[in-house]
XYZ file of C-alpha atoms in Angstrom:
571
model
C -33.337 26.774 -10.234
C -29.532 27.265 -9.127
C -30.661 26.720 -6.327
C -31.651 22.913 -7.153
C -29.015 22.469 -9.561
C -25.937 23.248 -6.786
C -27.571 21.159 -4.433
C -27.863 18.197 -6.784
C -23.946 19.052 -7.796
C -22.950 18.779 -4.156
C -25.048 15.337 -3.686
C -23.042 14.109 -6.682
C -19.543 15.120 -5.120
C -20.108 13.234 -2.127
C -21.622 9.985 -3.984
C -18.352 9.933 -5.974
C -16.361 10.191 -2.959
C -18.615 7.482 -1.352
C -18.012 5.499 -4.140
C -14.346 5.574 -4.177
C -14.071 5.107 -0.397
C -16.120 2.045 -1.105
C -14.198 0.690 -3.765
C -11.073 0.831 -2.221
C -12.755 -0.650 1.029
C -13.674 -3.645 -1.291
C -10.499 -3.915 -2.847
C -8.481 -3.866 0.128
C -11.092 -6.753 1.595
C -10.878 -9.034 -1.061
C -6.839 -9.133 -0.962
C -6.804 -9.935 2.680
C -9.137 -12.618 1.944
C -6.946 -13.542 -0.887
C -4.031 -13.622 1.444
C -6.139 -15.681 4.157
C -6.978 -18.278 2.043
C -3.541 -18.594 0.734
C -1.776 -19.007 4.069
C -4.634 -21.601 4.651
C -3.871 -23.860 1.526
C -0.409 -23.434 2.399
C -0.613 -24.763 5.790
C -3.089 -27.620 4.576
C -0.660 -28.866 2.093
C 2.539 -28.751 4.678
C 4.506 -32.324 4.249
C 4.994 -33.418 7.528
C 3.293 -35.658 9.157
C 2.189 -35.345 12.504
C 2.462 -38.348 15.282
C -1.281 -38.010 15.727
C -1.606 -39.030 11.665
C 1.201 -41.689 11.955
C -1.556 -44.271 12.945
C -3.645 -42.486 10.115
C -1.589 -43.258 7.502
C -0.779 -46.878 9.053
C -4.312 -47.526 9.102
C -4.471 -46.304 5.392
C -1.798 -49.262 4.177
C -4.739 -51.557 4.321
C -6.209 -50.099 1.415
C -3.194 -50.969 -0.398
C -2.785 -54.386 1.365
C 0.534 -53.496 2.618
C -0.462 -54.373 5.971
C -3.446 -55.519 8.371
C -5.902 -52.543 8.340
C -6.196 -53.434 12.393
C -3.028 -53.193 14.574
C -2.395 -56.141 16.422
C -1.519 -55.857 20.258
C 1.632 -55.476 19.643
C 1.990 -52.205 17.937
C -0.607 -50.568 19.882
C 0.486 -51.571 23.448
C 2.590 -49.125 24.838
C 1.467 -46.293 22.025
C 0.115 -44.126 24.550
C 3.298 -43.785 26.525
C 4.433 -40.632 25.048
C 1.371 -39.515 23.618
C -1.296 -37.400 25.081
C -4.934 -36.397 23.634
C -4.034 -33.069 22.835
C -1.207 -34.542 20.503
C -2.098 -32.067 17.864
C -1.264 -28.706 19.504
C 1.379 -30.046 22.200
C 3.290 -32.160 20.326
C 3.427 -31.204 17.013
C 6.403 -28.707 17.077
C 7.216 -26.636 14.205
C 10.325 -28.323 13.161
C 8.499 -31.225 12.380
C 6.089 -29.668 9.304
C 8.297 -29.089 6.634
C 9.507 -26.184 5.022
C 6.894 -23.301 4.081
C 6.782 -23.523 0.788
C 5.312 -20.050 0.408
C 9.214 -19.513 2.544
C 10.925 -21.552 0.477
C 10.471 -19.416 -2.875
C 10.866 -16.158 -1.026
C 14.460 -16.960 0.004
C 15.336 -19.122 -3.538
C 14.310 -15.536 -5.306
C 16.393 -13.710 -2.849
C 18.956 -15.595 -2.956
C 19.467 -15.816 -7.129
C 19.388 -12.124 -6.833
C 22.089 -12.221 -3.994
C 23.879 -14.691 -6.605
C 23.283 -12.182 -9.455
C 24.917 -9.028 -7.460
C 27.733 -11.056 -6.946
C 27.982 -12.009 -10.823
C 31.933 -11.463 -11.663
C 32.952 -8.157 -13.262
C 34.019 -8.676 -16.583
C 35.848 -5.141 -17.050
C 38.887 -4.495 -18.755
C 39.929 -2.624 -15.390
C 39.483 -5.442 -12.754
C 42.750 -6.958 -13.832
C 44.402 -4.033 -11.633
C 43.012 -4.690 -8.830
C 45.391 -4.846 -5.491
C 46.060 -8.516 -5.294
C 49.637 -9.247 -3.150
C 49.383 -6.250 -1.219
C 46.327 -7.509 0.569
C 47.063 -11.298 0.844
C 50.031 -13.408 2.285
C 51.615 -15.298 -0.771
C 53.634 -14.379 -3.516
C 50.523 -13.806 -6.605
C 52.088 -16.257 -9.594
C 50.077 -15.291 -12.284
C 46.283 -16.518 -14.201
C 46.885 -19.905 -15.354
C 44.507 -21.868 -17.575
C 42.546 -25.025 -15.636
C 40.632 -28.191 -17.261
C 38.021 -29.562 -14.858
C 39.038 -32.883 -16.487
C 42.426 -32.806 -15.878
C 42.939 -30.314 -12.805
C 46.617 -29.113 -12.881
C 46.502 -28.148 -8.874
C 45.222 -32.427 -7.977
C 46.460 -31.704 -3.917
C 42.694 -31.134 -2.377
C 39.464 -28.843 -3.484
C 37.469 -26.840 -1.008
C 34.343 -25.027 -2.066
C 32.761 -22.171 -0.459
C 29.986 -20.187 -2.519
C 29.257 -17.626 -0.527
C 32.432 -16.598 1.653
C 35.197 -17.548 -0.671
C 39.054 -14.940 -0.050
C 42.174 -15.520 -1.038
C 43.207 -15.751 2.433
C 41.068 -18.479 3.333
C 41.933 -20.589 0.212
C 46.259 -19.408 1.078
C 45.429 -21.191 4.711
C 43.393 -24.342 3.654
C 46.293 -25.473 1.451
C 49.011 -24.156 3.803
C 47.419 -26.193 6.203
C 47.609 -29.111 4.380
C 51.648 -28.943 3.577
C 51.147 -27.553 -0.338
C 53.110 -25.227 -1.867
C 50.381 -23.562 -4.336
C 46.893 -22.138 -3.877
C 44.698 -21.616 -6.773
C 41.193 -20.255 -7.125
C 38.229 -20.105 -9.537
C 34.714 -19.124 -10.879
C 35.226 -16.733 -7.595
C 34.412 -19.884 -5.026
C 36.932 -22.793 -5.906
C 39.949 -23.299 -3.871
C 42.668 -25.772 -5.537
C 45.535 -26.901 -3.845
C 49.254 -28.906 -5.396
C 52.928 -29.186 -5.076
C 52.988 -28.071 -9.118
C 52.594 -24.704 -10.869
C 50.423 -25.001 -14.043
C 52.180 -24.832 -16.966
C 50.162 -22.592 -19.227
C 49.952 -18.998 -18.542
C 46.900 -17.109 -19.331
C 45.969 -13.157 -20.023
C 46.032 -11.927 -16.516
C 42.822 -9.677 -17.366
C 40.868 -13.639 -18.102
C 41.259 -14.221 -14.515
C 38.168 -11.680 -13.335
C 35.849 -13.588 -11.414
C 35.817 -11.373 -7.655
C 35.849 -13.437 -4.717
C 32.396 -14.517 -3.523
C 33.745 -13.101 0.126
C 36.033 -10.628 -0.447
C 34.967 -7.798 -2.794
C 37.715 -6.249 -5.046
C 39.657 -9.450 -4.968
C 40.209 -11.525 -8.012
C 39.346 -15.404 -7.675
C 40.515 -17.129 -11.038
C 37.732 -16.757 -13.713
C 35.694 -19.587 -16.238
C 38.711 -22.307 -16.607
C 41.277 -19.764 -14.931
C 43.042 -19.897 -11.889
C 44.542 -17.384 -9.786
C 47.664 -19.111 -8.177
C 49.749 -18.201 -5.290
C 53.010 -19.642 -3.640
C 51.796 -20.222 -0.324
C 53.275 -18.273 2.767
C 54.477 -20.000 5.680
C 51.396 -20.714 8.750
C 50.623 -18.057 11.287
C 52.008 -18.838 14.485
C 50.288 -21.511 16.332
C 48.512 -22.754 13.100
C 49.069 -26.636 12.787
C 49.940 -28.420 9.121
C 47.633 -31.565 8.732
C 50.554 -33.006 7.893
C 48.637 -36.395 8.757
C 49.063 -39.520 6.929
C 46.321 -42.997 7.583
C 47.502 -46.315 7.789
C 45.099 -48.451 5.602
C 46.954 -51.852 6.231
C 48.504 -54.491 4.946
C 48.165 -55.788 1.357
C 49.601 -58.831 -1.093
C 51.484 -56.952 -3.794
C 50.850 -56.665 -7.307
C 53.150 -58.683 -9.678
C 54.974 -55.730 -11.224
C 54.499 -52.856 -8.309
C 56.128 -50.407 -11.692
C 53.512 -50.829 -13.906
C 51.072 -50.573 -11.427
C 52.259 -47.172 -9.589
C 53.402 -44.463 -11.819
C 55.947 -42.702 -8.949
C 58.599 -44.604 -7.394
C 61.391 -43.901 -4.664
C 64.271 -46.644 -3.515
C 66.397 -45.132 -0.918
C 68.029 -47.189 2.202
C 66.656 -46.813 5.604
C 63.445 -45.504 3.957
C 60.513 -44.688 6.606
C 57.135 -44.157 6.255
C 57.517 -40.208 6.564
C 60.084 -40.059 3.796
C 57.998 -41.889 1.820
C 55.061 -40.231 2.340
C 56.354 -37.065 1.869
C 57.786 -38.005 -1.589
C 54.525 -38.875 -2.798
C 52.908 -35.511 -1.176
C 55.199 -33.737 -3.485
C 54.084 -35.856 -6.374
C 50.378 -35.460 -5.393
C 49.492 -39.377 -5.420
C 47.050 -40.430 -2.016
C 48.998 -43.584 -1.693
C 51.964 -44.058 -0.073
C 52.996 -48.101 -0.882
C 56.207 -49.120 0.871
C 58.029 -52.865 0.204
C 61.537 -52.770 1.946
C 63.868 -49.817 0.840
C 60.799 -49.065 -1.971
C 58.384 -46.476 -1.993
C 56.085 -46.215 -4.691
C 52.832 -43.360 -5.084
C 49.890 -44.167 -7.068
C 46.173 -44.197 -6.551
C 43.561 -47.624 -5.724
C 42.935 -49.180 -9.312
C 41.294 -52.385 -10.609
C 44.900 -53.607 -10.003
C 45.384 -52.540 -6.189
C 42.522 -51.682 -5.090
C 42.344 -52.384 -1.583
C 39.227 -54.332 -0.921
C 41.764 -58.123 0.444
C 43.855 -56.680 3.269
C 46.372 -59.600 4.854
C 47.326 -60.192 8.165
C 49.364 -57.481 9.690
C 51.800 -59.846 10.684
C 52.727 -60.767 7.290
C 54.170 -56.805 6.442
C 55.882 -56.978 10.163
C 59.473 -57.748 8.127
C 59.167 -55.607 5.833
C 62.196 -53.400 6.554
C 64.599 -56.510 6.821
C 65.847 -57.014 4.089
C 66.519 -60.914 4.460
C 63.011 -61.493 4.976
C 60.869 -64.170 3.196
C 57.701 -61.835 2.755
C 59.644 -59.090 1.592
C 58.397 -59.620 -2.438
C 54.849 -60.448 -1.497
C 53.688 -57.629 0.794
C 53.538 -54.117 1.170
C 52.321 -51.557 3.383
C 49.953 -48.769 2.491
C 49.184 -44.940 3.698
C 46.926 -42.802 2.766
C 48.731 -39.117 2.256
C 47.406 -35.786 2.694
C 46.909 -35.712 -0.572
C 43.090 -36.222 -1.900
C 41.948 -38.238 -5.154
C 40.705 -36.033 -7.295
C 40.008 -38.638 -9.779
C 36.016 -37.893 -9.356
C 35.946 -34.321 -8.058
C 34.615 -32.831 -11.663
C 30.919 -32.468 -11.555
C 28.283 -30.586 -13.831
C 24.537 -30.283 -14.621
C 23.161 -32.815 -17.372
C 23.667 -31.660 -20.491
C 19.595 -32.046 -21.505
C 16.608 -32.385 -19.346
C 16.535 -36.133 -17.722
C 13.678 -37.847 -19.015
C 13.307 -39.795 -15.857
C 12.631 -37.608 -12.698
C 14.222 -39.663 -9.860
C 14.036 -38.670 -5.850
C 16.736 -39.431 -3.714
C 13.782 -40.025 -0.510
C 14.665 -40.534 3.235
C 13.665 -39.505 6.941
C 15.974 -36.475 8.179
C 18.855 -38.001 9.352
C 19.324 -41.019 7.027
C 22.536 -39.940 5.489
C 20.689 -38.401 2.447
C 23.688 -35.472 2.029
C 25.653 -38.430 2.771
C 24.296 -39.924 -0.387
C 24.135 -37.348 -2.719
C 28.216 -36.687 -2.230
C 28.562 -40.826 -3.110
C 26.558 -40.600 -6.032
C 27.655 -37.181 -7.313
C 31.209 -38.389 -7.261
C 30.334 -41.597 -8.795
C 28.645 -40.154 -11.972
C 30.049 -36.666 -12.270
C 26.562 -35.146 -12.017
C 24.901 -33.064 -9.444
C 21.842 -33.734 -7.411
C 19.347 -31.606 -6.948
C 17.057 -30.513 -3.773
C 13.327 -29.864 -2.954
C 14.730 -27.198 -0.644
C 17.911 -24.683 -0.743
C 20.186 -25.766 2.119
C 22.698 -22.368 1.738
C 25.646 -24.423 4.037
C 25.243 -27.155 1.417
C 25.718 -25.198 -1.571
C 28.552 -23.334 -0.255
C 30.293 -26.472 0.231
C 29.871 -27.537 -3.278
C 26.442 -29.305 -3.755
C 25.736 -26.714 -6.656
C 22.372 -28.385 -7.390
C 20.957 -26.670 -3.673
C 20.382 -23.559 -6.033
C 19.051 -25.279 -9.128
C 14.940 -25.096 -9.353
C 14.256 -28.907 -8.364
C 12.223 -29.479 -10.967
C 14.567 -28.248 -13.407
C 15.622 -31.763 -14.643
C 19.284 -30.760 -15.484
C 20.218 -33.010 -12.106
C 20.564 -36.518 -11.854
C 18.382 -37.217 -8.677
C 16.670 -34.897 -6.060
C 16.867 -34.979 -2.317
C 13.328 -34.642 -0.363
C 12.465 -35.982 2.788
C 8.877 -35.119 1.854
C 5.689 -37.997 1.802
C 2.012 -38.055 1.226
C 0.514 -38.806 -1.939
C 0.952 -35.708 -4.038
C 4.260 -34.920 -3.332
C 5.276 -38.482 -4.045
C 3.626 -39.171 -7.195
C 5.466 -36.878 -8.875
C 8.317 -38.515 -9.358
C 8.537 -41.489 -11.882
C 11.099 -43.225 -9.182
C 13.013 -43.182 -6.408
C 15.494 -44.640 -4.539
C 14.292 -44.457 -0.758
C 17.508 -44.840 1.929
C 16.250 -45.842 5.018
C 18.474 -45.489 8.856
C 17.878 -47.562 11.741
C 15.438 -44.931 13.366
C 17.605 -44.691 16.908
C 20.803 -43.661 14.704
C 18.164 -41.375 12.699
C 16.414 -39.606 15.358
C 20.013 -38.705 17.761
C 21.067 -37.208 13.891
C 18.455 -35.289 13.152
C 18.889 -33.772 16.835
C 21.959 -33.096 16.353
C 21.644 -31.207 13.072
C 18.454 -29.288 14.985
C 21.185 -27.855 17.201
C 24.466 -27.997 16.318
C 24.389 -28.002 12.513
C 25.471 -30.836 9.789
C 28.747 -31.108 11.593
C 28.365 -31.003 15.119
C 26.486 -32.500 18.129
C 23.957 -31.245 20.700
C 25.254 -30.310 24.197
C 24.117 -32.589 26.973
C 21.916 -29.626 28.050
C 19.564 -30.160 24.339
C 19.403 -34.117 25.361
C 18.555 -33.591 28.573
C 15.872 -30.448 28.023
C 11.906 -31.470 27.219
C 12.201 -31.063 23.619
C 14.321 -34.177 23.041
C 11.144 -36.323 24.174
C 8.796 -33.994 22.487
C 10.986 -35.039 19.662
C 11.391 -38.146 20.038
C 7.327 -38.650 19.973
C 7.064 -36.801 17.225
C 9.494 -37.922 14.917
C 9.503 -41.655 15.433
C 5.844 -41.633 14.091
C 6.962 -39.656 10.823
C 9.719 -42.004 10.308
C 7.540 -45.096 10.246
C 5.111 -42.902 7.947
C 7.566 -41.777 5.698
C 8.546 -45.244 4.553
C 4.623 -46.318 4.148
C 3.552 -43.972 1.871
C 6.450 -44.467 -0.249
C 6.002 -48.382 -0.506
C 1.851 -46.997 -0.978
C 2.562 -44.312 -3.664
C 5.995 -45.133 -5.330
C 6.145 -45.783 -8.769
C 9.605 -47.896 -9.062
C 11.310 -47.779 -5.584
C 15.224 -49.089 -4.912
C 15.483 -49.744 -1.139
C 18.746 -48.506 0.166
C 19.857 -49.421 3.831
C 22.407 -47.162 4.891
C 24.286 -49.529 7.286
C 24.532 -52.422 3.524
C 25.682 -49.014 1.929
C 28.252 -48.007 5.094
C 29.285 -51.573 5.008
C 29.351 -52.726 1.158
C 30.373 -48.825 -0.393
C 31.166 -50.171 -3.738
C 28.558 -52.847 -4.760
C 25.548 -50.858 -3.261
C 26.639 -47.740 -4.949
C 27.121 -49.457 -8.089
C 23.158 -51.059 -7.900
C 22.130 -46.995 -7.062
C 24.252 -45.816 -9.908
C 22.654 -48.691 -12.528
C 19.213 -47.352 -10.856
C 20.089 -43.940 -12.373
C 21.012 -45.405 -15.787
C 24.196 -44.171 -15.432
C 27.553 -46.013 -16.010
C 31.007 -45.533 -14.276
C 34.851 -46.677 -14.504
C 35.801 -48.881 -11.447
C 38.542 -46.278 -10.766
C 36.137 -43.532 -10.205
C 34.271 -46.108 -7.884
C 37.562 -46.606 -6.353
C 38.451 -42.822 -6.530
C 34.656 -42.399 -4.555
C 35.542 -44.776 -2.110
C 38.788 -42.951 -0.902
C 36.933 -40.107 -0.502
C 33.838 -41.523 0.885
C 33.902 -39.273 4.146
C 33.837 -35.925 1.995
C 33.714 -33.031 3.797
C 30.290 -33.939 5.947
C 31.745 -36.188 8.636
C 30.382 -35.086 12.336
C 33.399 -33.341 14.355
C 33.451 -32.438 17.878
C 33.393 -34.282 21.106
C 30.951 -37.376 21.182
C 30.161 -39.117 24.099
C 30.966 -42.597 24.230
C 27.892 -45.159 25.635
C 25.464 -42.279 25.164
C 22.091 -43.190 25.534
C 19.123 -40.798 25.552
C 16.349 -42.792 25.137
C 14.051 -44.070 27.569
C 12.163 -47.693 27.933
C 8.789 -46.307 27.211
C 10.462 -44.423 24.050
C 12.685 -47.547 23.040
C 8.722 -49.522 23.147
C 7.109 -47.121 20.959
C 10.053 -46.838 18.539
C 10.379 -50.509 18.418
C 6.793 -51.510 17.542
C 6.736 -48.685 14.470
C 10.300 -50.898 13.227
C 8.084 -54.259 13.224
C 5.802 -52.144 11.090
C 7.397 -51.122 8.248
C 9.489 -54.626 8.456
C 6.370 -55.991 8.009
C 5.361 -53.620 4.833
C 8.950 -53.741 3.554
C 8.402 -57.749 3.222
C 4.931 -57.143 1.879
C 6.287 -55.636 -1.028
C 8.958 -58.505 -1.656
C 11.634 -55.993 -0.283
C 14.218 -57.186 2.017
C 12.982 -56.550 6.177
C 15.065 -54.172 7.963
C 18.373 -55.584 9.593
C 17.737 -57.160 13.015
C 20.352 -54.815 14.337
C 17.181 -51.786 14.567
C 15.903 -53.691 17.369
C 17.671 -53.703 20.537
C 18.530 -56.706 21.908
């Protein structure tokens, strides 16, 4: 009978083990095929759109009646050119599918808790931290700041993620100003003026984003600095733009608040006089030199003849009381620099849609500047929130921005959004762009080696299908679209950004407009050597790029929207 009984207890010991073993055998299973079948939706629902589902999805208008359900001749002559049958695995590199989104949450989580280790220290001790021993520059002192009325107006430089003191000393030195201030631990400030009112030196404790133990202003505080004399070899940007000739106002006093009359008065005198007084203008009429900013007054939309301002230092000439002459100092407008998150949730969720490459960073700096609110983003660009476009890190369906940037299209992803304004490029202009950010960045340009390697027609054949595609199903699936050319808004900056800003229910002064429009560049203007009469594309890719243009002209005007410019089209 023991017998039995300890052979039944050892058949029990091994079922249980069996039992586990199988269980965790099972478990393990189903999460891989959990994990399978996630990657697999994932990779379904990626936004970009092949070149072998351009003529899909131009096929699909139909439906809609956007266009003739059957190409004509014309767009389907000369497809073939750069295409092959194997178009789905050769030429469908990864650059073209957008973002993982799977990717994209993984690095927004890391990166909020990269943010949150770098929270400022608010302890009573970081006020003794080593601050002129380690930095060039005499330390003034905390200072209280209103992002309303900035009391440092030379320039602003952001930079979230890499912010010293150094780097914010140099900027300004750079730039001819005598003070450097810093805050919220990424916010450089430059001026010719030290603020007036001090603050507790322990309320300045925000630590620089790149410099650890180093105090960067605080909430409203800056941490000033007299600004040290340039390395050797370091240049000033001492530089100063000629923006022409203009018809005076009738009382030049009223009009500019700073005002300088001294004989034999040149243009660097002047300029320099209203550099000290932080003004961007520069107006000179004879032996006068007055410093202002554009208004409704003098705004500098009528420039006259530049022979009408040639007499302008003789003093017996006729023109003398009419004309004047106007620079643009180092000095930047700061007039629409102040930006924040709404204030409650926007009730209308608005895209800010275009093709890579369209100018849509371009965009979002006009229209942030122009309302005072930041845009938001359906993915986190880290280079474009260090350099100030705060919304990057916001959750894009947060609401608390004013408009958000996707390049995204297809029917979900587009419906979601109650409207948009959709900024279209001339698809040549677009593609050499887009190539250039691929492999050089927002701010520089592709070698000749990149043009001239396989990828750029790989490229080329890829993206000039998603451009054409992109547009469609936007004009298919938008709910309240504003077309947005970006040569009318490189050409007409003030009344197409007003019609974008109305778009957004929003309303703005004209001298913000104006203030926009003097600092229309920003800080995202391509630098670097570019190659004059450049051109990379081939006949056969100039054919297939051409007959996708005539396509969406033709859907544009089927929607009672204005065709694209004739200019797309070379002639």
């Amino acid at each position: 009978m023991a017998k039995a009984f300890f052979r039944l207890q050892k058949f029990l010991r091994r079922t249980q083990f069996l039992l586990l073993f199988l269980t965790a055998a099972y478990l393990m299973a189903g999460s891989l095929l959990l994990l399978q079948r996630t990657r697999l939706i994932i990779q379904q629902g990626s936004r970009g759109t092949s070149a072998s589902q351009a003529l899909a999805v131009l096929e699909g208008m139909a439906g809609a009646g956007i266009m003739d359900p059957r190409p004509g001749p014309r767009l389907l002559v000369g497809m073939d050119a750069l295409q092959e049958p194997a178009l789905g695995q050769r030429h469908s590199p990864r650059w073209l599918m957008s973002r993982n989104s799977e990717l994209r949450q993984l690095r927004r989580r890391w990166f909020h808790r990269f943010i949150s280790d770098q929270e400022p220290m608010q302890t009573a001790g970081f006020k003794a931290m080593k601050r002129t021993a380690e930095h060039k520059g005499s330390y003034m002192g905390c200072f209280s700041d209103d992002s309303r009325e900035r009391t440092l107006k030379g320039a602003v430089f952001y930079d979230l993620r890499k912010m010293t003191v150094s780097h914010c000393q140099e900027a300004c030195a750079e730039r001819a100003y005598t003070y450097a201030g810093l805050a919220y631990g990424a916010e450089c400030y430059c001026g010719n003026k030290l603020p007036t009112t001090a603050s507790k030196p322990e309320e300045c404790n925000s630590e620089c984003k790149g410099e650890k133990g180093s105090v960067c202003g605080g909430v409203n505080r800056l941490s000033v600095y007299r600004v040290e004399e340039l390395r050797a070899g370091a240049r000033r940007r001492r530089n100063v733009t000629y923006r022409g000739c203009f018809r005076a106002p009738a009382n030049l006093t009223d009009t500019f608040p700073a005002s300088l009359i001294q004989p034999n008065l040149t243009v660097e005198m002047c300029s320099e006089f209203c550099s000290k007084k932080e003004f961007p203008l520069a107006v000179l009429r004879a032996r006068e030199c007055y410093c202002g900013y554009a208004t409704g007054r003098f705004s500098l939309h009528n420039g006259a003849d530049a022979l009408l301002c040639s007499g302008l230092h003789n003093a017996s000439s006729t023109a003398k009381g009419q004309y004047c002459l106007v620079y643009q100092t180092p000095v930047q407008d700061t007039r629409c620099t102040d930006r924040k998150f709404l204030t409650t949730k926007s009730k209308v969720f608005v895209a800010l849609s275009s093709f890579p490459g369209a100018g849509n960073t371009w965009a979002r700096h006009l229209i942030e500047h122009a309302t005072g609110y930041y845009t938001g983003s359906y993915y986190f660009d880290g280079a474009l929130y260090n350099k100030g476009f705060k919304g990057e890190k916001d959750h894009w369906r947060s609401r608390r921005t004013i408009c958000v940037k996707t390049h995204e299209s297809g029917k979900t992803e587009i419906e979601m959004f109650d409207s948009a304004i959709l900024l279209i490029r001339n698809p040549y202009k677009s593609l050499m762009a887009e190539f250039n950010r691929k492999y050089a960045g927002h701010l520089g340009y592709a070698t000749d080696s990149n043009w001239k390697s396989k990828e750029w027609p790989d490229f080329v054949n890829s993206y000039a299908s998603w451009w054409a595609s992109h547009v469609l199903d936007w004009l298919k699936y938008g709910k309240r679209l504003l077309i947005v050319h970006y040569e009318d808004l490189k050409q007409s900056l003030i009344p197409k950004l007003k019609e974008m800003v109305e778009f957004l229910n929003m309303t703005v002064t004209e001298d913000r407009l104006l203030c926009v429009e003097n600092n229309r560049d920003g800080n995202f203007k391509r630098s670097g050597a570019k190659q004059k009469d450049f051109e990379p594309f081939t006949q056969e890719m100039k054919d297939l790029i051409n007959r996708y243009i005539l396509t969406v002209d033709e859907a544009l005007r089927g929607r009672n929207f204005t065709g694209l410019p004739r200019e797309y089209v070379p002639r």
